[in-house]
Structures are given as C-alpha cells and as structure tokens.
Amino acid sequence: MKAILRGFGALVLATCAWIPCAHLFFNPRTADDDTATIKALRTKVAANDLSDFSRMRRDNPEWDLMGRLYLGLTLANRAMAQTGSDEGRAEAARDVAALDVLLADTESELSRGGQGTFMLPYKDARPWVSTEGRSVFVDGEVLLLQSARALAAHEPPAESAKVRAAAITRAMKDSPTLSAESYPDEAWTFCNTTGLAALAAFDTASAEAGVPRGAEIAREHDALAASWVSVAKVRLTDPETGLLITSYTRDGRVLQGPEGSSLFMVAHSLRFVDDALARDQYARTKAALIHDVAGFAYAEEWPEVASIGGRPALVRADIDSGPIVPIFHASAGASGLSILSAHAFGDHVTASALERSLSFVGFPDRDGEGRATRYLAGNPLGDALVVYARSFGPLLLRVSAYKATDWKDT
Amino acid sequence: MIKVGIVATLAEVACVVLVHSSHRAAVAVVSGQAVAGGLAGNASPLLGWLVVAAQMASVLVLPPVILGCILHVVANRPFQRRRAVR
C-alpha cells in the first residue's frame, strides 16, 4: 500500500513539476519566421499564382478573400514601415507590386464571377432586402485592401474604390440598423466593422492625395461610423456579456450571439473607428474567451459553452469556429483571430502565449534555417492572418494621424 | 513502476516518431481545408486528430509519467537499501 502511495505521490510531483515547464519547449514566432512566411506567400503571388488561396474556395469561398485581405494588409504594413534606405525602398516596391497583382486578380475574379465568387452557396437562398443586393463582406474587404494599397504607394484610391465606398455608405445608411447585408437579410458585425475601417482608410488615402471633395465625403463617413457605434451599443450588444453579437437581420433580429471568431476581428477593426469601444470589446472578449493553461493560451468560440443546452462543444463546431478541442473547448478559428486581436492591442504577453500554442498544435513547417514558413495544421488563410497580426500598426498609425488633424474643419 | 516507466518511454518514442515523421501527411487530412471539409462531410479528420493526440501525449502526458517513475525509483532506493541491510 505504501509503495502504491509513494508511486502516486511521485506521479503527482512529476506532473506538478513538468506541466508548468512544458511551454518552454515551444517558442512564440520570431521576425525571421515572419520574413520566411511572407516571402513564401509573396513569391507565389508576385508570379501571379494565387492557387493556394483559390484552392480554399472548395471548402469555404470566404477564406479565399480573407486570405487575400490579410496578406495584402501585411504587404501594405511592411511597405509603410520600410525605412528610406535603398534596400527599404526596393523591398517596399516589391510589396506594393505583389499587392497590385493580388488586387488585379481579385478584381478579375469579381468581374468574372461576381461577388458570389467569394461567398458561401447560401447567398442564393433568399432575395436581398437592399435594392442593390451587394455584400458588405466583399465590398468592405476589397475596399480595405485598395485603401491600404493606396496609402502604401502614396497614391489616391482607385476609381473602383470610390464606387465601393459609395455603395457601402448607401447600403449602411438605408438600413434600420445602419448595417449593410453580408448575405441576404443577414448582417454581420465582422463585415460592417471591416467596412467602417475600410471607409476610414479610404478617407485617409483620399486626404493624403488631396482628392477633391475628400473631406466632405470623410465627414459623411465619420458621421455614419458614429451613428453605427451608437446603434451597436444599444441594439447589437448582448445584454448578459456586453459583447457585440455576431449576426442579425437587417432590421436587428439576433441570428447569432457573441462568437470569438467574429469578436476578435471586430475589436481589431474598431481600432480604426472608435478606439474606446474597441478596447472595451477586447477586454470583455479576452476575459470571457481567452484562457491560459500552463503558458499555452487558446480561445473559445462561445462564452460559457457549458451552459448551451448541455450539448458537447464538438457538436456545435461550425465553419467559423473550426475544430474544437474537447475538454478545453479551444476553437481553431477563435484562437487564430485572437492572435490578431492581441497584437492589435499591444497585448504581447497574451500574443506570445497564443503563439506558443500555435507552435504546439499548429505543426510548423520549417525551412533549412529553422524558420517557420507555414503551419501544416492550418491553411494559407491562417498563415496570412498570423503575419498580418504581427505586422499590425503602420496602417492604423496613418489613419489615426489623419484623424488627429483638424480635417473636420477643412 | 519500472515497467510503467519503460512502457511510457516506448510510447513517448512512438509518439515523437509519429509526430515528426508522418505528421505532414496525417495533418494534411485534418488541417485547414480538410478540417472544414471534414465538418462538411468531405473528409475524415480522424488521422489528423491521431497526430494531434500523439503530440498532446508526448508533451503533456507521457513525460510526467516517465519523470514520476524515475522519481519513484530514486526515492525508493534508500528503503530498498535499508531492507537489504536488515
């Protein structure tokens, strides 16, 4: 009996000693990893090969556009962050050139197959409520990409960007919730906040390039953003958690409550729109969904999973949450996007713990120099998301600098 | 405990070999496209989950067992010596 007790005691002691140290075998990403991943992605894009992204359409057409968005924003951030040295300018030119290929291919896909190219099949399930029948998911992400490109290249936004900005503004203003549809009679906070962030970046690019009537349009966008935030605080907020809901009908009936894969992106996008609300949402989402177990952090998709009808979380896994790790309820989608949010709010401790988990369960594929070029348990969208998260900053700085000027009086 | 330690060590080696030699192929089944595909009924994520489970076991479960067995054997040596002296 004593021997069994001693054996059990030794196991408990060893577990207590080992578990807190296990995370030390897995490092957060490094700048070298980022360089390797970006170069791997950029090289193929620059060669006009976007097959890695378009292949994802088989499983989820949205992932194609989102992958393009995150890679494009990474390239724009890098170009904006480059120093004035010859090598810096050359590298920035390569980033902008790849961004141009990315945008040209995206426009070409849109003109060939329409917005449905990047949308799930249920887009055809019922008619659009708005007369124009455009998706703010597609318009917002492409406009953000175009505006970031304009800022990186120090050029005015393209004509098609002006059309998209006007379409987003009309669709949002015409809606009772000031929210444009992503799918027929289905509005998403994810897409509407991305749309508002895109309008802010568009206004900054227009102002920097001295576009005529730029300030007038920017004032209209600014008023729309302020009104959307007011509506969101009252009608789009879950009363129990204070978190923004995920999706709703155009007139405000809740379809999906708060979800991690949406909230982390929403908090990031709100940094371009309303920093106070952004910080509030990040703090609440982090408290409700991010957990740290022995130095490994992860995010859940839903707050208080256990209270949802007593059903196991695995049953509820969907296309947005990705697979859910049993017991911990860790969601691949929410955990990936939480890395973006952590970097967007300068929460480096949380970001490091999340990246350690990524090294643990993401199975990094390393090149000859030991740099992680991609994650075998992920896809190009995940790779682009991680490098965008770690490059976050330059675009927001440009938009914030513009907003800090007395542009409203011009 | 020595037998448990030997089994745990062999299992650790097996898990590490599985993760480092075949995870590329196996994880491809569960990863990115296939995870969603699996959820949509297009592919089975079983093989990928096996590799993830092996990774979990090799990092979180088996090392404490091996360490516990070593601790137990080392801690028992004085008792065994005393018994041998008697």
Coordinates of C-alpha atoms in Angstrom, one line a residue:
Chain A
M1 CA 0.0 0.0 0.0
K2 CA 2.8 2.3 1.0
A3 CA 4.6 1.6 -2.4
I4 CA 1.4 2.5 -4.3
L5 CA 1.0 5.7 -2.4
R6 CA 4.7 6.6 -3.0
G7 CA 4.2 5.8 -6.7
F8 CA 1.1 8.0 -6.9
G9 CA 2.9 10.8 -5.0
A10 CA 5.9 10.6 -7.4
L11 CA 3.5 10.9 -10.4
V12 CA 1.7 14.0 -8.8
L13 CA 5.0 15.6 -8.0
A14 CA 6.4 15.0 -11.5
T15 CA 3.2 16.3 -13.1
C16 CA 3.3 19.5 -11.0
A17 CA 7.0 20.0 -12.0
W18 CA 6.6 19.2 -15.7
I19 CA 3.4 20.9 -16.8
P20 CA 4.4 24.5 -15.9
C21 CA 7.7 23.9 -17.9
A22 CA 6.3 22.2 -21.0
H23 CA 5.6 25.6 -22.7
L24 CA 9.3 26.4 -22.6
F25 CA 9.9 23.8 -25.4
F26 CA 7.6 25.9 -27.7
N27 CA 8.7 29.4 -28.8
P28 CA 6.5 32.3 -30.0
R29 CA 7.1 33.3 -33.6
T30 CA 10.1 35.4 -34.5
A31 CA 10.7 38.2 -37.0
D32 CA 12.7 35.6 -39.1
D33 CA 9.6 33.3 -39.1
D34 CA 7.5 36.3 -40.4
T35 CA 10.1 37.1 -43.1
A36 CA 10.1 33.5 -44.3
T37 CA 6.3 33.2 -44.3
I38 CA 5.8 36.5 -46.1
K39 CA 8.4 35.7 -48.7
A40 CA 6.9 32.3 -49.4
L41 CA 3.4 33.8 -49.8
R42 CA 4.6 36.9 -51.7
T43 CA 6.8 35.0 -54.2
K44 CA 3.9 33.0 -55.5
V45 CA 1.6 36.0 -55.6
A46 CA 4.2 38.0 -57.5
A47 CA 4.4 35.2 -60.0
N48 CA 0.6 35.6 -60.5
D49 CA 0.0 32.3 -58.8
L50 CA -2.9 32.6 -56.3
S51 CA -3.8 28.9 -56.4
D52 CA -3.0 28.5 -52.7
F53 CA -5.8 30.9 -51.9
S54 CA -8.3 30.0 -54.6
R55 CA -8.0 26.3 -53.7
M56 CA -9.5 27.1 -50.3
R57 CA -12.8 28.0 -52.1
R58 CA -13.7 24.3 -52.3
D59 CA -14.2 24.4 -48.5
N60 CA -15.1 28.0 -47.9
P61 CA -15.0 30.6 -50.7
E62 CA -14.8 33.4 -48.0
W63 CA -11.4 32.1 -46.9
D64 CA -10.0 33.0 -50.3
L65 CA -10.9 36.6 -50.0
M66 CA -9.9 36.8 -46.3
G67 CA -6.5 35.2 -47.1
R68 CA -6.0 37.9 -49.8
L69 CA -7.1 40.6 -47.4
Y70 CA -4.7 39.6 -44.6
L71 CA -1.7 39.0 -47.0
G72 CA -2.5 42.3 -48.7
L73 CA -2.6 44.2 -45.4
T74 CA 0.6 42.6 -44.3
L75 CA 2.3 43.8 -47.5
A76 CA 0.9 47.3 -47.1
N77 CA 2.0 47.4 -43.5
R78 CA 5.5 46.3 -44.4
A79 CA 5.7 48.8 -47.3
M80 CA 4.6 51.6 -44.9
A81 CA 7.1 50.5 -42.2
Q82 CA 10.2 50.4 -44.5
T83 CA 12.9 52.9 -43.9
G84 CA 14.2 55.3 -46.5
S85 CA 17.2 53.3 -47.3
D86 CA 17.7 51.9 -50.9
E87 CA 17.1 48.4 -49.7
G88 CA 14.0 49.5 -47.8
R89 CA 12.6 51.3 -50.8
A90 CA 13.3 48.3 -53.0
E91 CA 11.5 46.0 -50.5
A92 CA 8.6 48.3 -50.3
A93 CA 8.3 48.4 -54.1
R94 CA 8.3 44.6 -54.2
D95 CA 5.5 44.5 -51.5
V96 CA 3.4 47.0 -53.4
A97 CA 4.0 45.2 -56.7
A98 CA 2.7 41.9 -55.1
L99 CA -0.2 43.8 -53.7
D100 CA -1.1 45.1 -57.2
V101 CA -1.1 41.5 -58.5
L102 CA -3.3 40.5 -55.6
L103 CA -5.8 43.3 -56.3
A104 CA -5.8 42.8 -60.1
D105 CA -6.5 39.1 -59.7
T106 CA -9.3 39.8 -57.1
E107 CA -10.9 42.4 -59.5
S108 CA -10.6 39.9 -62.3
E109 CA -12.3 37.2 -60.3
L110 CA -15.1 39.6 -59.3
S111 CA -15.7 40.7 -62.8
R112 CA -15.8 37.1 -64.0
G113 CA -17.9 35.5 -61.3
G114 CA -19.4 38.4 -59.4
Q115 CA -19.3 38.8 -55.6
G116 CA -20.7 35.3 -55.2
T117 CA -17.2 34.0 -56.1
F118 CA -16.1 34.7 -52.5
M119 CA -19.4 33.8 -50.8
L120 CA -20.9 30.6 -49.4
P121 CA -23.7 28.9 -51.5
Y122 CA -26.5 30.1 -49.2
K123 CA -26.1 33.5 -50.8
D124 CA -28.8 32.4 -53.2
A125 CA -31.2 31.0 -50.6
R126 CA -33.4 34.1 -50.5
P127 CA -33.6 37.6 -52.0
W128 CA -31.6 40.6 -50.8
V129 CA -33.5 43.2 -48.8
S130 CA -31.5 46.1 -50.1
T131 CA -32.2 47.1 -53.7
E132 CA -28.6 47.0 -54.8
G133 CA -28.0 43.4 -53.5
R134 CA -24.3 43.9 -52.7
S135 CA -22.4 42.1 -50.0
V136 CA -20.5 44.3 -47.5
F137 CA -18.4 41.3 -46.8
V138 CA -16.9 41.5 -50.3
D139 CA -17.1 45.3 -50.7
G140 CA -15.6 46.0 -47.2
E141 CA -12.6 43.7 -47.6
V142 CA -11.7 44.7 -51.1
L143 CA -12.1 48.4 -50.2
L144 CA -9.8 48.0 -47.2
L145 CA -7.3 46.2 -49.4
Q146 CA -7.5 49.0 -52.1
S147 CA -7.2 51.8 -49.5
A148 CA -4.2 50.2 -47.8
R149 CA -2.5 49.8 -51.2
A150 CA -3.2 53.5 -51.9
L151 CA -1.6 54.5 -48.6
A152 CA 1.4 52.2 -49.1
A153 CA 2.0 53.6 -52.6
H154 CA 1.2 57.2 -51.7
E155 CA -1.4 57.3 -54.4
P156 CA -5.1 58.3 -54.5
P157 CA -7.6 55.4 -54.1
A158 CA -8.6 53.8 -57.4
E159 CA -11.9 54.7 -59.1
S160 CA -13.4 51.3 -58.3
A161 CA -12.6 52.0 -54.6
K162 CA -14.7 55.2 -54.8
V163 CA -17.6 53.2 -56.2
R164 CA -17.3 50.6 -53.4
A165 CA -17.1 53.3 -50.7
A166 CA -20.2 54.9 -52.0
A167 CA -22.0 51.5 -52.2
I168 CA -21.1 50.6 -48.6
T169 CA -22.2 54.1 -47.4
R170 CA -25.6 53.8 -49.2
A171 CA -26.3 50.3 -48.0
M172 CA -25.5 51.1 -44.4
K173 CA -27.4 54.4 -44.4
D174 CA -30.5 52.7 -45.9
S175 CA -30.6 50.0 -43.2
P176 CA -32.7 50.4 -40.0
T177 CA -29.6 49.1 -38.0
L178 CA -27.2 51.1 -40.1
S179 CA -25.8 47.8 -41.1
A180 CA -25.3 46.5 -44.7
E181 CA -26.1 42.9 -45.6
S182 CA -23.3 40.4 -45.9
Y183 CA -25.7 37.8 -47.2
P184 CA -29.4 38.3 -48.0
D185 CA -31.1 39.7 -44.9
E186 CA -28.1 38.8 -42.8
A187 CA -25.8 41.5 -41.4
W188 CA -22.5 40.7 -39.6
T189 CA -20.7 42.9 -37.1
F190 CA -17.5 41.4 -38.6
C191 CA -18.2 42.7 -42.1
N192 CA -19.8 46.1 -41.0
T193 CA -16.8 47.0 -38.8
T194 CA -14.4 45.9 -41.6
G195 CA -16.5 48.2 -43.9
L196 CA -16.2 51.1 -41.5
A197 CA -12.4 50.5 -41.1
A198 CA -12.1 50.5 -44.9
L199 CA -14.0 53.8 -45.1
A200 CA -11.6 55.3 -42.6
A201 CA -8.6 54.1 -44.5
F202 CA -10.2 55.3 -47.8
D203 CA -10.7 58.8 -46.3
T204 CA -7.1 58.9 -45.1
A205 CA -5.8 57.9 -48.6
S206 CA -8.1 60.4 -50.3
A207 CA -7.0 63.2 -47.9
E208 CA -3.3 62.5 -48.3
A209 CA -3.6 62.5 -52.1
G210 CA -5.7 65.7 -52.0
V211 CA -8.7 64.2 -53.7
P212 CA -11.4 66.8 -54.4
R213 CA -14.4 66.6 -52.0
G214 CA -12.4 64.2 -49.9
A215 CA -13.1 66.0 -46.6
E216 CA -16.8 66.3 -47.4
I217 CA -17.1 62.5 -48.0
A218 CA -14.9 61.8 -44.9
R219 CA -17.3 63.9 -42.8
E220 CA -20.2 61.8 -44.1
H221 CA -18.3 58.6 -43.3
D222 CA -17.4 59.8 -39.9
A223 CA -21.0 60.6 -39.0
L224 CA -22.1 57.2 -40.3
A225 CA -19.4 55.5 -38.1
A226 CA -20.5 57.4 -35.0
S227 CA -24.2 56.5 -35.6
W228 CA -23.3 52.9 -36.2
V229 CA -21.4 52.8 -32.9
S230 CA -24.4 54.3 -31.1
V231 CA -26.8 51.8 -32.6
A232 CA -24.4 48.9 -31.9
K233 CA -24.1 49.8 -28.2
V234 CA -27.9 49.6 -27.8
R235 CA -29.2 47.1 -30.4
L236 CA -26.2 44.9 -31.3
T237 CA -24.9 44.2 -27.8
D238 CA -25.6 41.0 -25.8
P239 CA -27.1 42.2 -22.5
E240 CA -25.6 39.4 -20.5
T241 CA -21.9 39.7 -21.6
G242 CA -21.7 43.3 -23.0
L243 CA -20.2 41.7 -26.1
L244 CA -21.3 42.6 -29.7
I245 CA -23.4 39.9 -31.3
T246 CA -22.2 38.2 -34.4
S247 CA -25.0 38.3 -37.0
Y248 CA -28.5 39.8 -37.2
T249 CA -31.2 40.5 -39.8
R250 CA -31.1 43.9 -41.4
D251 CA -33.8 45.2 -39.0
G252 CA -31.9 43.9 -36.0
R253 CA -33.3 40.5 -35.0
V254 CA -30.4 38.5 -33.5
L255 CA -29.3 35.5 -35.5
Q256 CA -26.1 34.6 -33.7
G257 CA -24.9 35.9 -30.3
P258 CA -21.3 36.7 -29.4
E259 CA -18.6 34.4 -31.1
G260 CA -14.9 34.6 -30.7
S261 CA -14.0 34.2 -34.4
S262 CA -16.1 37.3 -35.0
L263 CA -15.3 39.4 -31.9
F264 CA -11.5 39.3 -32.2
M265 CA -11.7 40.7 -35.7
V266 CA -14.4 43.2 -34.8
A267 CA -12.3 44.6 -31.9
H268 CA -9.3 44.9 -34.3
S269 CA -11.4 46.7 -36.9
L270 CA -13.0 49.0 -34.3
R271 CA -9.5 50.4 -33.6
F272 CA -9.9 52.3 -36.9
V273 CA -13.4 53.5 -35.9
D274 CA -13.8 54.0 -32.2
D275 CA -10.9 53.2 -30.0
A276 CA -12.8 53.3 -26.7
L277 CA -15.3 50.7 -27.9
A278 CA -12.5 48.6 -29.4
R279 CA -10.7 48.5 -26.1
D280 CA -13.9 47.7 -24.2
Q281 CA -14.7 44.8 -26.6
Y282 CA -11.2 43.4 -26.5
A283 CA -11.1 43.5 -22.7
R284 CA -14.5 41.8 -22.4
T285 CA -13.7 39.2 -25.1
K286 CA -10.4 38.4 -23.6
A287 CA -11.9 37.9 -20.2
A288 CA -14.7 35.7 -21.5
L289 CA -12.9 33.6 -24.1
I290 CA -9.1 33.5 -23.7
H291 CA -7.6 31.0 -21.3
D292 CA -4.0 30.3 -20.4
V293 CA -3.2 26.8 -19.2
A294 CA 0.5 26.4 -18.1
G295 CA 1.8 29.0 -20.6
F296 CA -0.3 27.8 -23.5
A297 CA -3.1 30.2 -24.4
Y298 CA -6.2 29.5 -26.5
A299 CA -9.6 31.0 -27.2
E300 CA -13.1 29.6 -27.0
E301 CA -15.7 30.3 -29.7
W302 CA -18.6 30.9 -27.4
P303 CA -18.8 32.3 -23.9
E304 CA -19.8 29.8 -21.2
V305 CA -20.0 26.8 -23.6
A306 CA -21.2 24.5 -20.8
S307 CA -24.5 26.4 -20.4
I308 CA -25.5 25.9 -24.0
G309 CA -28.2 23.2 -23.8
G310 CA -25.7 20.7 -22.2
R311 CA -24.5 19.7 -25.7
P312 CA -20.8 18.9 -26.2
A313 CA -18.9 21.7 -27.9
L314 CA -17.8 19.4 -30.7
V315 CA -21.3 19.1 -31.9
R316 CA -21.5 22.9 -32.3
A317 CA -18.3 23.2 -34.2
D318 CA -19.0 25.1 -37.4
I319 CA -17.2 26.6 -40.4
D320 CA -16.3 29.7 -38.4
S321 CA -15.2 28.1 -35.2
G322 CA -13.1 25.4 -36.9
P323 CA -12.5 22.2 -35.0
I324 CA -13.0 22.4 -31.2
V325 CA -10.6 20.6 -28.9
P326 CA -12.6 18.6 -26.5
I327 CA -12.5 19.3 -22.7
F328 CA -10.8 22.7 -23.2
H329 CA -13.3 23.9 -25.9
A330 CA -10.4 25.5 -27.7
S331 CA -11.5 26.8 -31.1
A332 CA -9.1 26.9 -34.0
G333 CA -10.9 29.9 -35.6
A334 CA -11.2 32.0 -32.4
S335 CA -7.6 31.2 -31.3
G336 CA -6.2 32.2 -34.7
L337 CA -8.1 35.5 -34.7
S338 CA -7.3 36.1 -31.0
I339 CA -3.6 36.4 -32.1
L340 CA -4.7 39.3 -34.4
S341 CA -6.5 41.0 -31.6
A342 CA -3.7 40.6 -29.1
H343 CA -1.2 42.2 -31.4
A344 CA -3.7 44.9 -32.4
F345 CA -4.0 46.0 -28.8
G346 CA -0.3 45.6 -27.9
D347 CA -1.1 42.7 -25.6
H348 CA 2.3 40.9 -26.2
V349 CA 2.1 38.6 -23.2
T350 CA -1.1 37.1 -24.4
A351 CA 0.1 37.1 -28.0
S352 CA 3.2 35.1 -27.0
A353 CA 1.2 32.5 -25.1
L354 CA -1.2 32.1 -28.1
E355 CA 1.8 31.8 -30.5
R356 CA 3.3 29.1 -28.2
S357 CA 0.1 27.1 -28.5
L358 CA 0.3 27.6 -32.3
S359 CA 3.8 26.1 -32.3
F360 CA 2.5 23.2 -30.2
V361 CA -0.6 22.2 -32.2
G362 CA -0.1 24.0 -35.5
F363 CA 2.9 21.8 -36.6
P364 CA 5.1 24.5 -38.2
D365 CA 6.9 23.5 -41.4
R366 CA 10.4 24.9 -41.1
D367 CA 12.9 25.8 -43.9
G368 CA 16.6 25.0 -43.9
E369 CA 17.3 27.8 -41.5
G370 CA 14.7 26.6 -39.0
R371 CA 12.2 29.4 -39.8
A372 CA 8.5 28.5 -39.8
T373 CA 7.2 29.1 -43.3
R374 CA 3.7 27.8 -42.8
Y375 CA 1.6 25.7 -40.4
L376 CA 0.8 22.2 -41.5
A377 CA -2.3 22.1 -39.4
G378 CA -3.5 25.4 -40.9
N379 CA -4.0 26.8 -44.4
P380 CA -2.8 29.9 -46.3
L381 CA -5.5 32.0 -44.6
G382 CA -4.1 31.1 -41.2
D383 CA -0.5 31.8 -42.4
A384 CA -1.5 35.2 -43.8
L385 CA -3.5 36.0 -40.6
V386 CA -0.6 35.4 -38.3
V387 CA 1.8 37.5 -40.3
Y388 CA -0.8 40.3 -40.6
A389 CA -1.3 40.2 -36.8
R390 CA 2.5 40.6 -36.3
S391 CA 2.8 43.4 -38.8
F392 CA -0.2 45.3 -37.4
G393 CA 0.4 49.0 -36.7
P394 CA 1.6 51.2 -39.7
L395 CA -1.9 51.4 -41.4
L396 CA -3.6 52.3 -38.1
L397 CA -0.9 54.9 -37.4
R398 CA -1.6 56.6 -40.7
V399 CA -5.3 56.6 -40.2
S400 CA -5.0 57.8 -36.6
A401 CA -2.6 60.5 -37.6
Y402 CA -5.1 61.8 -40.2
K403 CA -8.0 61.6 -37.7
A404 CA -5.9 63.6 -35.2
T405 CA -5.7 66.5 -37.6
D406 CA -8.4 69.2 -37.9
W407 CA -9.7 67.6 -41.1
K408 CA -13.3 68.1 -40.0
D409 CA -12.9 71.9 -40.3
T410 CA -11.4 71.8 -43.8
Chain B
M1 CA 6.9 1.3 -11.6
I2 CA 10.0 0.4 -13.6
K3 CA 7.7 -1.5 -16.1
V4 CA 5.4 1.5 -16.3
G5 CA 8.3 3.8 -16.9
I6 CA 9.6 1.5 -19.7
V7 CA 6.2 1.4 -21.4
A8 CA 5.8 5.2 -21.1
T9 CA 9.2 5.7 -22.6
L10 CA 8.4 3.4 -25.5
A11 CA 5.1 5.2 -26.0
E12 CA 6.9 8.6 -25.9
V13 CA 9.3 7.4 -28.6
A14 CA 6.4 6.1 -30.7
C15 CA 4.5 9.4 -30.4
V16 CA 7.6 11.5 -31.2
V17 CA 8.3 9.4 -34.2
L18 CA 4.7 9.6 -35.4
V19 CA 4.6 13.3 -35.0
H20 CA 7.9 14.1 -36.6
S21 CA 7.9 11.6 -39.4
S22 CA 4.4 11.3 -40.6
H23 CA 2.6 14.4 -39.3
R24 CA 3.0 16.1 -42.7
A25 CA 0.8 13.6 -44.4
A26 CA -1.5 13.0 -41.5
V27 CA -2.1 16.5 -40.5
A28 CA -2.9 17.4 -44.1
V29 CA -6.0 15.3 -43.6
V30 CA -7.2 17.4 -40.6
S31 CA -5.6 20.7 -41.5
G32 CA -7.1 23.8 -43.0
Q33 CA -9.1 22.8 -45.9
A34 CA -9.7 19.3 -44.6
V35 CA -10.9 20.3 -41.1
A36 CA -13.7 22.3 -42.7
G37 CA -14.1 19.6 -45.3
G38 CA -14.4 17.0 -42.6
L39 CA -17.1 19.1 -40.9
A40 CA -18.9 19.4 -44.1
G41 CA -18.6 15.6 -44.6
N42 CA -16.0 15.7 -47.4
A43 CA -13.1 14.2 -45.4
S44 CA -12.4 12.3 -42.2
P45 CA -10.2 14.2 -39.8
L46 CA -9.5 11.0 -37.8
L47 CA -5.9 10.6 -38.9
G48 CA -5.1 14.3 -38.1
W49 CA -6.7 14.0 -34.7
L50 CA -4.5 11.0 -34.1
V51 CA -1.4 13.0 -34.7
V52 CA -2.7 15.9 -32.6
A53 CA -3.4 13.4 -29.8
A54 CA 0.1 11.9 -30.2
Q55 CA 1.6 15.4 -29.9
M56 CA -0.5 16.1 -26.7
A57 CA 0.5 12.8 -25.2
S58 CA 4.2 13.2 -26.0
V59 CA 4.3 16.7 -24.4
L60 CA 1.8 16.7 -21.6
V61 CA 1.0 13.2 -20.5
L62 CA 4.0 10.8 -21.0
P63 CA 6.9 13.0 -19.8
P64 CA 5.3 13.4 -16.3
V65 CA 4.7 9.6 -16.2
I66 CA 8.4 8.9 -17.1
L67 CA 9.6 11.5 -14.7
G68 CA 7.3 10.1 -11.9
C69 CA 8.7 6.7 -12.5
I70 CA 12.3 7.9 -12.2
L71 CA 11.4 9.9 -9.1
H72 CA 9.8 6.8 -7.6
V73 CA 12.7 4.5 -8.3
V74 CA 15.2 7.1 -7.0
A75 CA 13.1 7.8 -3.8
N76 CA 12.7 4.0 -3.2
R77 CA 16.4 3.3 -3.2
P78 CA 17.1 4.2 0.5
F79 CA 14.1 2.0 1.6
Q80 CA 15.4 -0.9 -0.5
R81 CA 18.9 -0.4 0.9
R82 CA 17.5 -0.4 4.4
R83 CA 15.5 -3.6 3.7
A84 CA 18.6 -5.2 2.3
V85 CA 20.7 -4.3 5.4
R86 CA 18.0 -5.9 7.7

